[in-house]
mmCIF file of C-alpha atoms in Angstrom:
data_model
loop_
_atom_site.group_PDB
_atom_site.id
_atom_site.type_symbol
_atom_site.label_atom_id
_atom_site.label_comp_id
_atom_site.label_asym_id
_atom_site.label_seq_id
_atom_site.Cartn_x
_atom_site.Cartn_y
_atom_site.Cartn_z
ATOM 1 C CA UNK A 1 3.227 -19.596 7.669
ATOM 2 C CA UNK A 2 0.587 -17.776 5.657
ATOM 3 C CA UNK A 3 1.761 -14.175 5.509
ATOM 4 C CA UNK A 4 -1.269 -13.215 3.409
ATOM 5 C CA UNK A 5 -4.569 -14.596 4.709
ATOM 6 C CA UNK A 6 -7.553 -14.610 2.340
ATOM 7 C CA UNK A 7 -11.196 -14.503 3.428
ATOM 8 C CA UNK A 8 -14.580 -13.435 2.052
ATOM 9 C CA UNK A 9 -16.286 -11.252 4.688
ATOM 10 C CA UNK A 10 -19.105 -10.364 2.284
ATOM 11 C CA UNK A 11 -20.453 -12.094 -0.796
ATOM 12 C CA UNK A 12 -18.224 -11.165 -3.724
ATOM 13 C CA UNK A 13 -15.787 -9.172 -1.549
ATOM 14 C CA UNK A 14 -12.353 -10.696 -0.894
ATOM 15 C CA UNK A 15 -10.126 -9.583 1.976
ATOM 16 C CA UNK A 16 -6.366 -10.064 1.938
ATOM 17 C CA UNK A 17 -4.897 -9.606 5.401
ATOM 18 C CA UNK A 18 -1.175 -8.965 5.928
ATOM 19 C CA UNK A 19 -0.309 -11.503 8.601
ATOM 20 C CA UNK A 20 2.932 -10.627 10.372
ATOM 21 C CA UNK A 21 1.581 -8.808 13.450
ATOM 22 C CA UNK A 22 4.775 -9.409 15.431
ATOM 23 C CA UNK A 23 6.651 -7.504 12.683
ATOM 24 C CA UNK A 24 4.021 -4.766 12.319
ATOM 25 C CA UNK A 25 2.933 -6.578 9.145
ATOM 26 C CA UNK A 26 6.171 -5.626 7.377
ATOM 27 C CA UNK A 27 6.658 -6.950 3.862
ATOM 28 C CA UNK A 28 9.383 -9.493 3.113
ATOM 29 C CA UNK A 29 10.028 -11.566 -0.016
ATOM 30 C CA UNK A 30 7.612 -14.316 1.015
ATOM 31 C CA UNK A 31 4.883 -11.739 1.649
ATOM 32 C CA UNK A 32 5.435 -10.375 -1.863
ATOM 33 C CA UNK A 33 5.118 -13.819 -3.434
ATOM 34 C CA UNK A 34 1.948 -14.633 -1.520
ATOM 35 C CA UNK A 35 0.369 -11.254 -2.305
ATOM 36 C CA UNK A 36 1.129 -11.683 -6.005
ATOM 37 C CA UNK A 37 -0.370 -15.177 -6.092
ATOM 38 C CA UNK A 38 -3.443 -14.033 -4.165
ATOM 39 C CA UNK A 39 -4.158 -11.197 -6.615
ATOM 40 C CA UNK A 40 -3.726 -13.526 -9.578
ATOM 41 C CA UNK A 41 -6.026 -16.130 -8.033
ATOM 42 C CA UNK A 42 -9.025 -13.831 -7.641
ATOM 43 C CA UNK A 43 -8.868 -11.113 -10.288
ATOM 44 C CA UNK A 44 -10.819 -13.075 -12.917
ATOM 45 C CA UNK A 45 -13.659 -14.138 -10.606
ATOM 46 C CA UNK A 46 -16.824 -13.016 -12.391
ATOM 47 C CA UNK A 47 -18.716 -12.483 -9.129
ATOM 48 C CA UNK A 48 -15.965 -10.352 -7.566
ATOM 49 C CA UNK A 49 -17.176 -6.884 -6.553
ATOM 50 C CA UNK A 50 -14.328 -5.522 -4.409
ATOM 51 C CA UNK A 51 -10.979 -6.261 -2.791
ATOM 52 C CA UNK A 52 -9.937 -5.314 0.735
ATOM 53 C CA UNK A 53 -6.348 -5.030 2.003
ATOM 54 C CA UNK A 54 -5.845 -4.802 5.761
ATOM 55 C CA UNK A 55 -3.454 -5.886 8.511
ATOM 56 C CA UNK A 56 -3.628 -8.487 11.251
ATOM 57 C CA UNK A 57 -3.821 -7.253 14.835
ATOM 58 C CA UNK A 58 -4.511 -3.786 16.186
ATOM 59 C CA UNK A 59 -1.093 -2.126 15.926
ATOM 60 C CA UNK A 60 -0.316 -1.979 12.215
ATOM 61 C CA UNK A 61 -1.760 -1.990 8.744
ATOM 62 C CA UNK A 62 1.778 -2.267 7.375
ATOM 63 C CA UNK A 63 5.067 -0.729 8.491
ATOM 64 C CA UNK A 64 6.565 -1.031 5.006
ATOM 65 C CA UNK A 65 9.436 -3.229 3.916
ATOM 66 C CA UNK A 66 11.067 -5.467 6.502
ATOM 67 C CA UNK A 67 14.105 -3.347 7.256
ATOM 68 C CA UNK A 68 16.109 -6.221 8.754
ATOM 69 C CA UNK A 69 15.652 -8.280 5.587
ATOM 70 C CA UNK A 70 16.142 -5.525 3.033
ATOM 71 C CA UNK A 71 19.096 -3.865 4.802
ATOM 72 C CA UNK A 72 21.128 -6.765 3.404
ATOM 73 C CA UNK A 73 20.632 -5.305 -0.086
ATOM 74 C CA UNK A 74 23.566 -2.992 -0.721
ATOM 75 C CA UNK A 75 23.907 -2.321 -4.452
ATOM 76 C CA UNK A 76 21.678 -0.479 -6.890
ATOM 77 C CA UNK A 77 21.048 -3.719 -8.790
ATOM 78 C CA UNK A 78 20.079 -5.673 -5.673
ATOM 79 C CA UNK A 79 17.772 -2.887 -4.573
ATOM 80 C CA UNK A 80 16.126 -2.544 -7.980
ATOM 81 C CA UNK A 81 15.347 -6.264 -8.149
ATOM 82 C CA UNK A 82 13.467 -6.098 -4.858
ATOM 83 C CA UNK A 83 11.849 -2.702 -5.413
ATOM 84 C CA UNK A 84 10.649 -3.439 -8.947
ATOM 85 C CA UNK A 85 9.235 -6.785 -7.840
ATOM 86 C CA UNK A 86 6.969 -5.080 -5.321
ATOM 87 C CA UNK A 87 6.350 -2.243 -7.768
ATOM 88 C CA UNK A 88 4.937 -4.729 -10.275
ATOM 89 C CA UNK A 89 2.647 -6.131 -7.575
ATOM 90 C CA UNK A 90 1.390 -2.677 -6.611
ATOM 91 C CA UNK A 91 0.797 -1.858 -10.280
ATOM 92 C CA UNK A 92 -1.442 -4.945 -10.407
ATOM 93 C CA UNK A 93 -3.210 -3.710 -7.268
ATOM 94 C CA UNK A 94 -3.548 -0.182 -8.675
ATOM 95 C CA UNK A 95 -5.075 -1.500 -11.921
ATOM 96 C CA UNK A 96 -7.115 -4.273 -10.280
ATOM 97 C CA UNK A 97 -10.389 -4.730 -12.193
ATOM 98 C CA UNK A 98 -12.688 -3.993 -9.221
ATOM 99 C CA UNK A 99 -12.623 -1.321 -6.480
ATOM 100 C CA UNK A 100 -9.973 -1.776 -3.808
ATOM 101 C CA UNK A 101 -10.150 -0.658 -0.184
ATOM 102 C CA UNK A 102 -7.244 -0.230 2.242
ATOM 103 C CA UNK A 103 -8.554 -0.636 5.796
ATOM 104 C CA UNK A 104 -5.959 1.012 8.026
ATOM 105 C CA UNK A 105 -6.489 -0.830 11.300
ATOM 106 C CA UNK A 106 -3.165 0.497 12.602
ATOM 107 C CA UNK A 107 -0.052 2.417 11.626
ATOM 108 C CA UNK A 108 0.834 2.665 7.920
ATOM 109 C CA UNK A 109 4.393 3.819 7.261
ATOM 110 C CA UNK A 110 6.727 3.919 4.267
ATOM 111 C CA UNK A 111 5.847 1.082 1.948
ATOM 112 C CA UNK A 112 2.663 0.580 3.960
ATOM 113 C CA UNK A 113 1.480 3.945 2.693
ATOM 114 C CA UNK A 114 2.440 2.900 -0.840
ATOM 115 C CA UNK A 115 0.251 -0.198 -0.546
ATOM 116 C CA UNK A 116 -2.591 1.956 0.743
ATOM 117 C CA UNK A 117 -2.056 4.430 -2.115
ATOM 118 C CA UNK A 118 -2.426 1.653 -4.676
ATOM 119 C CA UNK A 119 -5.962 1.082 -3.368
ATOM 120 C CA UNK A 120 -8.912 3.169 -4.552
ATOM 121 C CA UNK A 121 -10.196 4.007 -1.071
ATOM 122 C CA UNK A 122 -8.501 4.343 2.316
ATOM 123 C CA UNK A 123 -10.512 3.984 5.528
ATOM 124 C CA UNK A 124 -8.689 4.358 8.836
ATOM 125 C CA UNK A 125 -9.151 3.925 12.556
ATOM 126 C CA UNK A 126 -9.176 7.156 14.564
ATOM 127 C CA UNK A 127 -5.783 8.175 15.977
ATOM 128 C CA UNK A 128 -3.720 5.995 13.640
ATOM 129 C CA UNK A 129 -0.479 7.419 12.190
ATOM 130 C CA UNK A 130 0.497 7.366 8.522
ATOM 131 C CA UNK A 131 3.583 8.666 6.763
ATOM 132 C CA UNK A 132 5.722 8.446 3.662
ATOM 133 C CA UNK A 133 8.810 8.355 5.886
ATOM 134 C CA UNK A 134 11.224 7.063 3.241
ATOM 135 C CA UNK A 135 12.914 10.468 3.032
ATOM 136 C CA UNK A 136 14.122 10.016 6.610
ATOM 137 C CA UNK A 137 16.131 7.035 5.321
ATOM 138 C CA UNK A 138 17.681 9.082 2.489
ATOM 139 C CA UNK A 139 15.610 7.382 -0.232
ATOM 140 C CA UNK A 140 12.359 8.096 -2.040
ATOM 141 C CA UNK A 141 9.284 5.918 -2.260
ATOM 142 C CA UNK A 142 10.585 2.691 -3.758
ATOM 143 C CA UNK A 143 7.516 0.783 -4.892
ATOM 144 C CA UNK A 144 6.006 3.424 -7.180
ATOM 145 C CA UNK A 145 4.151 5.198 -4.383
ATOM 146 C CA UNK A 146 4.884 8.788 -5.422
ATOM 147 C CA UNK A 147 3.700 8.166 -8.981
ATOM 148 C CA UNK A 148 0.503 6.569 -7.692
ATOM 149 C CA UNK A 149 -0.043 9.288 -5.089
ATOM 150 C CA UNK A 150 0.163 11.988 -7.738
ATOM 151 C CA UNK A 151 -2.607 10.175 -9.612
ATOM 152 C CA UNK A 152 -4.821 10.242 -6.524
ATOM 153 C CA UNK A 153 -4.171 13.589 -4.821
ATOM 154 C CA UNK A 154 -3.752 17.197 -5.872
ATOM 155 C CA UNK A 155 -0.090 17.993 -6.604
ATOM 156 C CA UNK A 156 0.553 20.179 -3.567
ATOM 157 C CA UNK A 157 -1.183 17.756 -1.197
ATOM 158 C CA UNK A 158 0.807 14.800 -2.507
ATOM 159 C CA UNK A 159 4.126 16.624 -2.404
ATOM 160 C CA UNK A 160 3.527 17.846 1.144
ATOM 161 C CA UNK A 161 3.266 14.221 2.264
ATOM 162 C CA UNK A 162 6.351 13.203 0.275
ATOM 163 C CA UNK A 163 8.676 16.167 0.906
ATOM 164 C CA UNK A 164 8.090 16.298 4.659
ATOM 165 C CA UNK A 165 8.488 12.522 5.262
ATOM 166 C CA UNK A 166 6.537 13.115 8.470
ATOM 167 C CA UNK A 167 4.249 10.833 10.400
ATOM 168 C CA UNK A 168 0.828 12.441 10.714
ATOM 169 C CA UNK A 169 -2.480 11.382 12.199
ATOM 170 C CA UNK A 170 -5.164 10.094 9.845
ATOM 171 C CA UNK A 171 -7.331 13.061 10.786
ATOM 172 C CA UNK A 172 -4.804 15.377 9.075
ATOM 173 C CA UNK A 173 -4.371 12.906 6.241
ATOM 174 C CA UNK A 174 -8.137 13.037 5.720
ATOM 175 C CA UNK A 175 -7.970 16.821 5.317
ATOM 176 C CA UNK A 176 -5.328 16.295 2.612
ATOM 177 C CA UNK A 177 -7.518 13.830 0.748
ATOM 178 C CA UNK A 178 -5.379 10.765 1.469
ATOM 179 C CA UNK A 179 -7.877 9.183 3.875
ATOM 180 C CA UNK A 180 -11.516 8.972 2.811
ATOM 181 C CA UNK A 181 -13.123 8.092 6.137
ATOM 182 C CA UNK A 182 -11.940 7.973 9.767
ATOM 183 C CA UNK A 183 -13.697 5.444 12.003
ATOM 184 C CA UNK A 184 -14.222 6.331 15.681
ATOM 185 C CA UNK A 185 -12.486 4.098 18.197
ATOM 186 C CA UNK A 186 -15.881 3.784 19.884
ATOM 187 C CA UNK A 187 -17.117 1.786 16.888
ATOM 188 C CA UNK A 188 -16.156 -1.690 15.745
ATOM 189 C CA UNK A 189 -13.682 -0.900 12.980
ATOM 190 C CA UNK A 190 -14.419 -3.792 10.661
ATOM 191 C CA UNK A 191 -18.199 -3.713 11.134
ATOM 192 C CA UNK A 192 -18.281 -0.037 10.139
ATOM 193 C CA UNK A 193 -15.877 -0.388 7.204
ATOM 194 C CA UNK A 194 -17.602 -3.485 5.835
ATOM 195 C CA UNK A 195 -20.933 -1.660 6.005
ATOM 196 C CA UNK A 196 -19.395 1.347 4.216
ATOM 197 C CA UNK A 197 -18.120 -0.913 1.427
ATOM 198 C CA UNK A 198 -21.424 -2.757 1.133
ATOM 199 C CA UNK A 199 -23.345 0.514 0.828
ATOM 200 C CA UNK A 200 -20.939 1.939 -1.761
ATOM 201 C CA UNK A 201 -21.322 -0.825 -4.349
ATOM 202 C CA UNK A 202 -24.125 -1.708 -6.747
ATOM 203 C CA UNK A 203 -25.106 -5.366 -6.896
ATOM 204 C CA UNK A 204 -23.971 -6.100 -10.464
ATOM 205 C CA UNK A 205 -20.227 -6.908 -10.711
ATOM 206 C CA UNK A 206 -20.271 -6.174 -14.454
ATOM 207 C CA UNK A 207 -21.239 -2.554 -13.806
ATOM 208 C CA UNK A 208 -18.491 -2.215 -11.208
ATOM 209 C CA UNK A 209 -15.845 -3.651 -13.545
ATOM 210 C CA UNK A 210 -16.980 -1.420 -16.413
ATOM 211 C CA UNK A 211 -16.589 1.721 -14.330
ATOM 212 C CA UNK A 212 -13.165 0.687 -12.992
ATOM 213 C CA UNK A 213 -11.940 -0.088 -16.508
ATOM 214 C CA UNK A 214 -12.417 3.550 -17.551
ATOM 215 C CA UNK A 215 -9.696 4.721 -15.161
ATOM 216 C CA UNK A 216 -7.496 1.662 -15.626
ATOM 217 C CA UNK A 217 -7.462 2.211 -19.396
ATOM 218 C CA UNK A 218 -6.472 5.847 -18.853
ATOM 219 C CA UNK A 219 -3.603 4.790 -16.582
ATOM 220 C CA UNK A 220 -2.393 2.299 -19.153
ATOM 221 C CA UNK A 221 -2.568 4.869 -21.959
ATOM 222 C CA UNK A 222 -0.490 7.330 -19.946
ATOM 223 C CA UNK A 223 2.229 4.752 -19.258
ATOM 224 C CA UNK A 224 1.630 4.356 -15.526
ATOM 225 C CA UNK A 225 3.794 1.235 -15.261
ATOM 226 C CA UNK A 226 6.763 2.856 -17.008
ATOM 227 C CA UNK A 227 6.441 5.937 -14.812
ATOM 228 C CA UNK A 228 6.409 3.798 -11.684
ATOM 229 C CA UNK A 229 9.483 1.896 -12.854
ATOM 230 C CA UNK A 230 11.334 5.155 -13.514
ATOM 231 C CA UNK A 231 10.589 6.261 -9.949
ATOM 232 C CA UNK A 232 11.723 2.870 -8.643
ATOM 233 C CA UNK A 233 14.990 3.074 -10.581
ATOM 234 C CA UNK A 234 15.709 6.501 -9.083
ATOM 235 C CA UNK A 235 15.119 5.063 -5.621
ATOM 236 C CA UNK A 236 17.510 2.186 -6.302
ATOM 237 C CA UNK A 237 20.243 4.681 -7.207
ATOM 238 C CA UNK A 238 19.766 6.458 -3.865
ATOM 239 C CA UNK A 239 19.608 3.095 -2.090
ATOM 240 C CA UNK A 240 23.229 2.329 -2.976
ATOM 241 C CA UNK A 241 24.552 5.555 -1.475
ATOM 242 C CA UNK A 242 26.250 5.686 1.916
ATOM 243 C CA UNK A 243 23.673 8.187 3.161
ATOM 244 C CA UNK A 244 20.927 5.572 2.939
ATOM 245 C CA UNK A 245 22.872 2.747 4.568
ATOM 246 C CA UNK A 246 23.981 5.032 7.391
ATOM 247 C CA UNK A 247 20.424 6.274 7.942
ATOM 248 C CA UNK A 248 19.153 2.684 8.151
ATOM 249 C CA UNK A 249 21.956 1.722 10.564
ATOM 250 C CA UNK A 250 21.077 4.711 12.769
ATOM 251 C CA UNK A 251 17.392 3.778 12.659
ATOM 252 C CA UNK A 252 18.078 0.169 13.629
ATOM 253 C CA UNK A 253 20.369 1.194 16.489
ATOM 254 C CA UNK A 254 17.694 3.546 17.870
ATOM 255 C CA UNK A 255 15.161 0.689 17.819
ATOM 256 C CA UNK A 256 17.513 -1.442 19.947
ATOM 257 C CA UNK A 257 17.890 1.245 22.609
#
């Protein structure tokens, strides 16, 4: 099964769609591998102007890591191997050579918010919930999300989202600067977002790449990858603790009720 579906909705614009709608588009190991290969396959295309990340279906953009799969990881080492693998992928997304757009067609929670953070722009459907809920599971963001968020938002805005670990509506997230545009449910979500993207880009891909490279070079000079890996290591330490495993067990039991 293709867990990442690639299409080209506009000339020079590639869309990668997370394709596990029955699992709220949660990320598992196979999803990671396919996302990595997809990014590698397109990043050097000379005609590429933009990249879109979105989710299949109407319920979820991405609900984060597949908790049933990753709950099997118990030790700090096991956790770090998984977390750093996805962290490397999100670093590639963060430093992708053309603008990136997260189209939040549905809920974005935990790691789903980290994927969205790695993108340059976040457009969301009205009434959708987002949240860096990792703190409720006694861990921090595990894929480098906090480091990336602090590059994108003002310090107090970013830390409000991280410290609280709350789910909030995209309308509030827009006021905090996390969401750039909320699309009315009366409109066709993808028609409006595609038009927004089309209108926000000049025609010459070389100009687009040159502008993006200014920020990417700054991130590289300030050691973004190392900072993300430090965050990920700290998460892996918390992952091993009983508090995390108990919180996950409680969460899974509540879902069964």
